[in-house]
PDB file of C-alpha atoms (C1' of nucleotides) in Angstrom:
ATOM      1  CA  MET U  16     102.303  96.573  82.730  1.00 52.00           C
ATOM      2  CA  ALA U  17     102.008  93.714  85.139  1.00 48.00           C
ATOM      3  CA  GLU U  18     105.323  92.445  83.858  1.00 53.00           C
ATOM      4  CA  LEU U  19     107.090  95.552  85.007  1.00 69.00           C
ATOM      5  CA  ASN U  20     109.463  95.131  87.927  1.00 83.00           C
ATOM      6  CA  PHE U  21     108.810  97.040  91.106  1.00 90.00           C
ATOM      7  CA  SER U  22     111.439  99.558  90.050  1.00 91.00           C
ATOM      8  CA  GLN U  23     109.747 100.042  86.711  1.00 90.00           C
ATOM      9  CA  ARG U  24     106.486 100.736  88.505  1.00 91.00           C
ATOM     10  CA  VAL U  25     108.292 103.234  90.701  1.00 93.00           C
ATOM     11  CA  TYR U  26     109.554 105.063  87.655  1.00 92.00           C
ATOM     12  CA  GLU U  27     106.069 105.197  86.175  1.00 92.00           C
ATOM     13  CA  VAL U  28     104.642 106.593  89.412  1.00 93.00           C
ATOM     14  CA  VAL U  29     107.376 109.205  89.824  1.00 93.00           C
ATOM     15  CA  ARG U  30     107.013 110.310  86.223  1.00 93.00           C
ATOM     16  CA  GLY U  31     103.358 110.923  87.005  1.00 94.00           C
ATOM     17  CA  ILE U  32     104.125 113.480  89.696  1.00 95.00           C
ATOM     18  CA  PRO U  33     103.147 116.916  88.304  1.00 95.00           C
ATOM     19  CA  ALA U  34     105.302 120.024  88.698  1.00 95.00           C
ATOM     20  CA  GLY U  35     104.618 121.925  91.882  1.00 95.00           C
ATOM     21  CA  LYS U  36     103.825 118.729  93.735  1.00 95.00           C
ATOM     22  CA  VAL U  37     105.910 116.329  95.778  1.00 94.00           C
ATOM     23  CA  ALA U  38     105.382 112.747  96.906  1.00 95.00           C
ATOM     24  CA  THR U  39     106.882 110.744  99.740  1.00 94.00           C
ATOM     25  CA  TYR U  40     108.828 107.531  99.312  1.00 94.00           C
ATOM     26  CA  GLY U  41     106.116 105.676 101.151  1.00 93.00           C
ATOM     27  CA  GLN U  42     103.461 107.142  98.903  1.00 94.00           C
ATOM     28  CA  VAL U  43     105.344 106.140  95.768  1.00 95.00           C
ATOM     29  CA  ALA U  44     105.928 102.698  97.208  1.00 94.00           C
ATOM     30  CA  ALA U  45     102.205 102.338  97.915  1.00 93.00           C
ATOM     31  CA  LEU U  46     101.267 103.419  94.393  1.00 93.00           C
ATOM     32  CA  ALA U  47     103.852 101.007  93.029  1.00 92.00           C
ATOM     33  CA  GLY U  48     102.191  98.177  94.895  1.00 89.00           C
ATOM     34  CA  ASN U  49     104.017  97.799  98.209  1.00 90.00           C
ATOM     35  CA  PRO U  50     103.546 100.500 100.898  1.00 90.00           C
ATOM     36  CA  ARG U  51     106.443  99.093 102.878  1.00 90.00           C
ATOM     37  CA  ASN U  52     108.891  99.211 100.026  1.00 92.00           C
ATOM     38  CA  ALA U  53     109.794 102.862 100.518  1.00 93.00           C
ATOM     39  CA  ARG U  54     113.328 101.667 100.869  1.00 91.00           C
ATOM     40  CA  ILE U  55     113.185  99.988  97.496  1.00 92.00           C
ATOM     41  CA  VAL U  56     111.867 103.204  95.986  1.00 92.00           C
ATOM     42  CA  GLY U  57     115.006 104.949  97.103  1.00 90.00           C
ATOM     43  CA  TYR U  58     117.107 102.158  95.721  1.00 88.00           C
ATOM     44  CA  ALA U  59     115.270 102.273  92.409  1.00 90.00           C
ATOM     45  CA  LEU U  60     115.580 106.027  92.096  1.00 89.00           C
ATOM     46  CA  HIS U  61     119.250 105.741  92.941  1.00 85.00           C
ATOM     47  CA  SER U  62     119.647 103.696  89.780  1.00 80.00           C
ATOM     48  CA  ASN U  63     117.811 106.495  87.979  1.00 75.00           C
ATOM     49  CA  PRO U  64     118.054 105.111  84.401  1.00 69.00           C
ATOM     50  CA  GLU U  65     116.526 108.274  82.945  1.00 77.00           C
ATOM     51  CA  PRO U  66     117.791 111.385  84.776  1.00 73.00           C
ATOM     52  CA  GLY U  67     115.904 114.442  83.622  1.00 78.00           C
ATOM     53  CA  VAL U  68     112.930 112.307  82.675  1.00 86.00           C
ATOM     54  CA  ILE U  69     112.190 110.873  86.083  1.00 89.00           C
ATOM     55  CA  PRO U  70     111.591 113.789  88.499  1.00 90.00           C
ATOM     56  CA  CYS U  71     113.103 112.037  91.466  1.00 89.00           C
ATOM     57  CA  HIS U  72     113.680 115.456  93.032  1.00 90.00           C
ATOM     58  CA  ARG U  73     109.928 115.517  93.701  1.00 93.00           C
ATOM     59  CA  VAL U  74     110.241 112.512  95.972  1.00 92.00           C
ATOM     60  CA  VAL U  75     110.925 113.394  99.596  1.00 91.00           C
ATOM     61  CA  PHE U  76     110.899 111.801 103.044  1.00 91.00           C
ATOM     62  CA  ARG U  77     107.652 111.393 104.891  1.00 91.00           C
ATOM     63  CA  ASP U  78     108.411 114.497 106.948  1.00 87.00           C
ATOM     64  CA  GLY U  79     109.161 116.568 103.862  1.00 88.00           C
ATOM     65  CA  SER U  80     112.928 116.534 104.200  1.00 86.00           C
ATOM     66  CA  LEU U  81     115.051 115.874 101.128  1.00 82.00           C
ATOM     67  CA  ALA U  82     117.127 112.808 100.378  1.00 78.00           C
ATOM     68  CA  PRO U  83     120.689 113.113 101.721  1.00 71.00           C
ATOM     69  CA  GLY U  84     122.032 111.129  98.808  1.00 67.00           C
ATOM     70  CA  PHE U  85     120.538 113.252  96.070  1.00 64.00           C
ATOM     71  CA  ALA U  86     122.825 112.882  93.058  1.00 59.00           C
ATOM     72  CA  PHE U  87     121.726 115.742  90.814  1.00 64.00           C
ATOM     73  CA  GLY U  88     124.009 118.394  92.211  1.00 66.00           C
ATOM     74  CA  GLY U  89     123.242 118.221  95.905  1.00 67.00           C
ATOM     75  CA  PRO U  90     120.203 118.647  98.135  1.00 67.00           C
ATOM     76  CA  GLU U  91     120.348 122.414  97.665  1.00 75.00           C
ATOM     77  CA  LYS U  92     119.934 121.844  93.925  1.00 81.00           C
ATOM     78  CA  GLN U  93     116.929 119.662  94.612  1.00 84.00           C
ATOM     79  CA  ARG U  94     115.340 122.365  96.761  1.00 86.00           C
ATOM     80  CA  GLU U  95     116.084 124.916  94.057  1.00 88.00           C
ATOM     81  CA  LEU U  96     114.386 122.773  91.423  1.00 90.00           C
ATOM     82  CA  LEU U  97     111.317 122.357  93.607  1.00 91.00           C
ATOM     83  CA  GLU U  98     111.147 126.059  94.418  1.00 93.00           C
ATOM     84  CA  GLN U  99     111.175 126.793  90.690  1.00 95.00           C
ATOM     85  CA  GLU U 100     108.109 124.591  90.486  1.00 95.00           C
ATOM     86  CA  HIS U 101     106.448 126.697  93.172  1.00 95.00           C
ATOM     87  CA  VAL U 102     106.740 124.030  95.836  1.00 94.00           C
ATOM     88  CA  ARG U 103     106.505 125.652  99.249  1.00 92.00           C
ATOM     89  CA  PHE U 104     109.296 125.016 101.731  1.00 89.00           C
ATOM     90  CA  ILE U 105     109.356 125.226 105.494  1.00 86.00           C
ATOM     91  CA  PRO U 106     112.599 126.775 106.814  1.00 82.00           C
ATOM     92  CA  PRO U 107     114.499 124.896 109.526  1.00 74.00           C
ATOM     93  CA  SER U 108     113.260 125.973 112.925  1.00 64.00           C
ATOM     94  CA  LYS U 109     116.176 124.376 114.730  1.00 54.00           C
ATOM     95  CA  ALA U 110     119.641 123.093 114.045  1.00 47.00           C
ATOM     96  CA  GLU U 111     118.254 120.540 111.656  1.00 54.00           C
ATOM     97  CA  ALA U 112     120.854 118.959 109.419  1.00 48.00           C
ATOM     98  CA  ALA U 113     118.749 116.680 107.247  1.00 48.00           C
ATOM     99  CA  GLY U 114     118.977 117.173 103.499  1.00 50.00           C
ATOM    100  CA  ALA U 115     119.220 120.802 102.368  1.00 53.00           C
ATOM    101  CA  GLY U 116     120.068 122.352 105.689  1.00 61.00           C
ATOM    102  CA  GLY U 117     116.860 121.201 107.292  1.00 72.00           C
ATOM    103  CA  TRP U 118     114.504 122.685 104.702  1.00 83.00           C
ATOM    104  CA  ARG U 119     111.384 120.597 104.338  1.00 86.00           C
ATOM    105  CA  ALA U 120     108.761 120.552 101.612  1.00 91.00           C
ATOM    106  CA  ASP U 121     105.342 121.742 102.736  1.00 91.00           C
ATOM    107  CA  LEU U 122     103.483 118.467 102.380  1.00 91.00           C
ATOM    108  CA  GLU U 123     100.393 120.113 103.860  1.00 89.00           C
ATOM    109  CA  HIS U 124      99.933 122.098 100.657  1.00 91.00           C
ATOM    110  CA  CYS U 125     102.174 120.514  98.034  1.00 94.00           C
ATOM    111  CA  GLN U 126     101.894 116.776  98.564  1.00 94.00           C
ATOM    112  CA  TRP U 127     100.803 115.029  95.389  1.00 95.00           C
ATOM    113  CA  GLN U 128      97.460 113.265  95.538  1.00 88.00           C
ATOM    114  CA  ALA U 129      97.260 110.421  93.005  1.00 80.00           C
TER     115      ALA U 129
ATOM    116  C1'  DT D  20     122.489  80.150  94.287  1.00 62.29           C
ATOM    117  C1'  DA D  21     123.204  82.837  98.309  1.00 62.29           C
ATOM    118  C1'  DA D  22     124.363  86.848 100.984  1.00 62.29           C
ATOM    119  C1'  DG D  23     124.805  91.735 101.501  1.00 62.29           C
ATOM    120  C1'  DT D  24     123.303  96.344 100.749  1.00 62.29           C
ATOM    121  C1'  DG D  25     120.179 100.193 100.950  1.00 62.29           C
ATOM    122  C1'  DA D  26     117.425 107.963  98.585  1.00 62.29           C
ATOM    123  C1'  DC D  27     112.782 104.522 104.347  1.00 62.29           C
ATOM    124  C1'  DG D  28     108.947 103.927 107.655  1.00 62.29           C
ATOM    125  C1'  DG D  29     107.064 103.044 111.870  1.00 62.29           C
ATOM    126  C1'  DG D  30     107.320 101.848 116.655  1.00 62.29           C
ATOM    127  C1'  DC D  31     109.533 101.729 121.126  1.00 62.29           C
ATOM    128  C1'  DT D  32     112.489 103.532 124.909  1.00 62.29           C
TER     129       DT D  32
ATOM    130  C1'  DG K  16     109.908 115.544 122.638  1.00 62.29           C
ATOM    131  C1'  DA K  17     113.940 113.368 120.637  1.00 62.29           C
ATOM    132  C1'  DG K  18     116.682 109.586 119.387  1.00 62.29           C
ATOM    133  C1'  DC K  19     117.490 104.749 118.434  1.00 62.29           C
ATOM    134  C1'  DC K  20     116.343 100.195 116.704  1.00 62.29           C
ATOM    135  C1'  DC K  21     114.093  96.824 113.982  1.00 62.29           C
ATOM    136  C1'  DG K  22     111.709  95.214 109.959  1.00 62.29           C
ATOM    137  C1'  DC K  23     110.675  94.906 104.811  1.00 62.29           C
ATOM    138  C1'  DC K  24     111.766  93.537 100.233  1.00 62.29           C
ATOM    139  C1'  DA K  25     113.978  94.313  95.632  1.00 62.29           C
ATOM    140  C1'  DC K  26     118.441  94.887  93.344  1.00 62.29           C
ATOM    141  C1'  DT K  27     123.578  94.036  92.935  1.00 62.29           C
ATOM    142  C1'  DT K  28     127.703  91.368  93.310  1.00 62.29           C
TER     143       DT K  28
END
DNA sequence: TAAGTGACGGGCT
DNA sequence: GAGCCCGCCACTT
């Protein structure tokens, strides 16, 4: 396991996120070994060697917003997938434009705790 | 081998 | 309270 690259660790961590739960990039980065490598987590997930196996749609920003560069059909698709997993969402209170129209995952109740 | 790029996070103005 | 800037480190070319 120790021979796994940081990206490989990221994949292992993300695959460990259960349905109905979401994790932040920073959280995944921390579990992968480097709390400040949230950026690398995004880069690693962008490679996404196993789409459908790695639930990268369960990884969100630290404020609960979705990734703008989601490549599974759009941020709305990501929100739809999470809603099907019973992940609570907070509707945009203002003219938010981040991710799926400003919708943010309710980290208060659905954030994954490793 | 070296430089650039990038799904972020936190701090400062 | 909101927005902007800088820093970090692995992966790609």
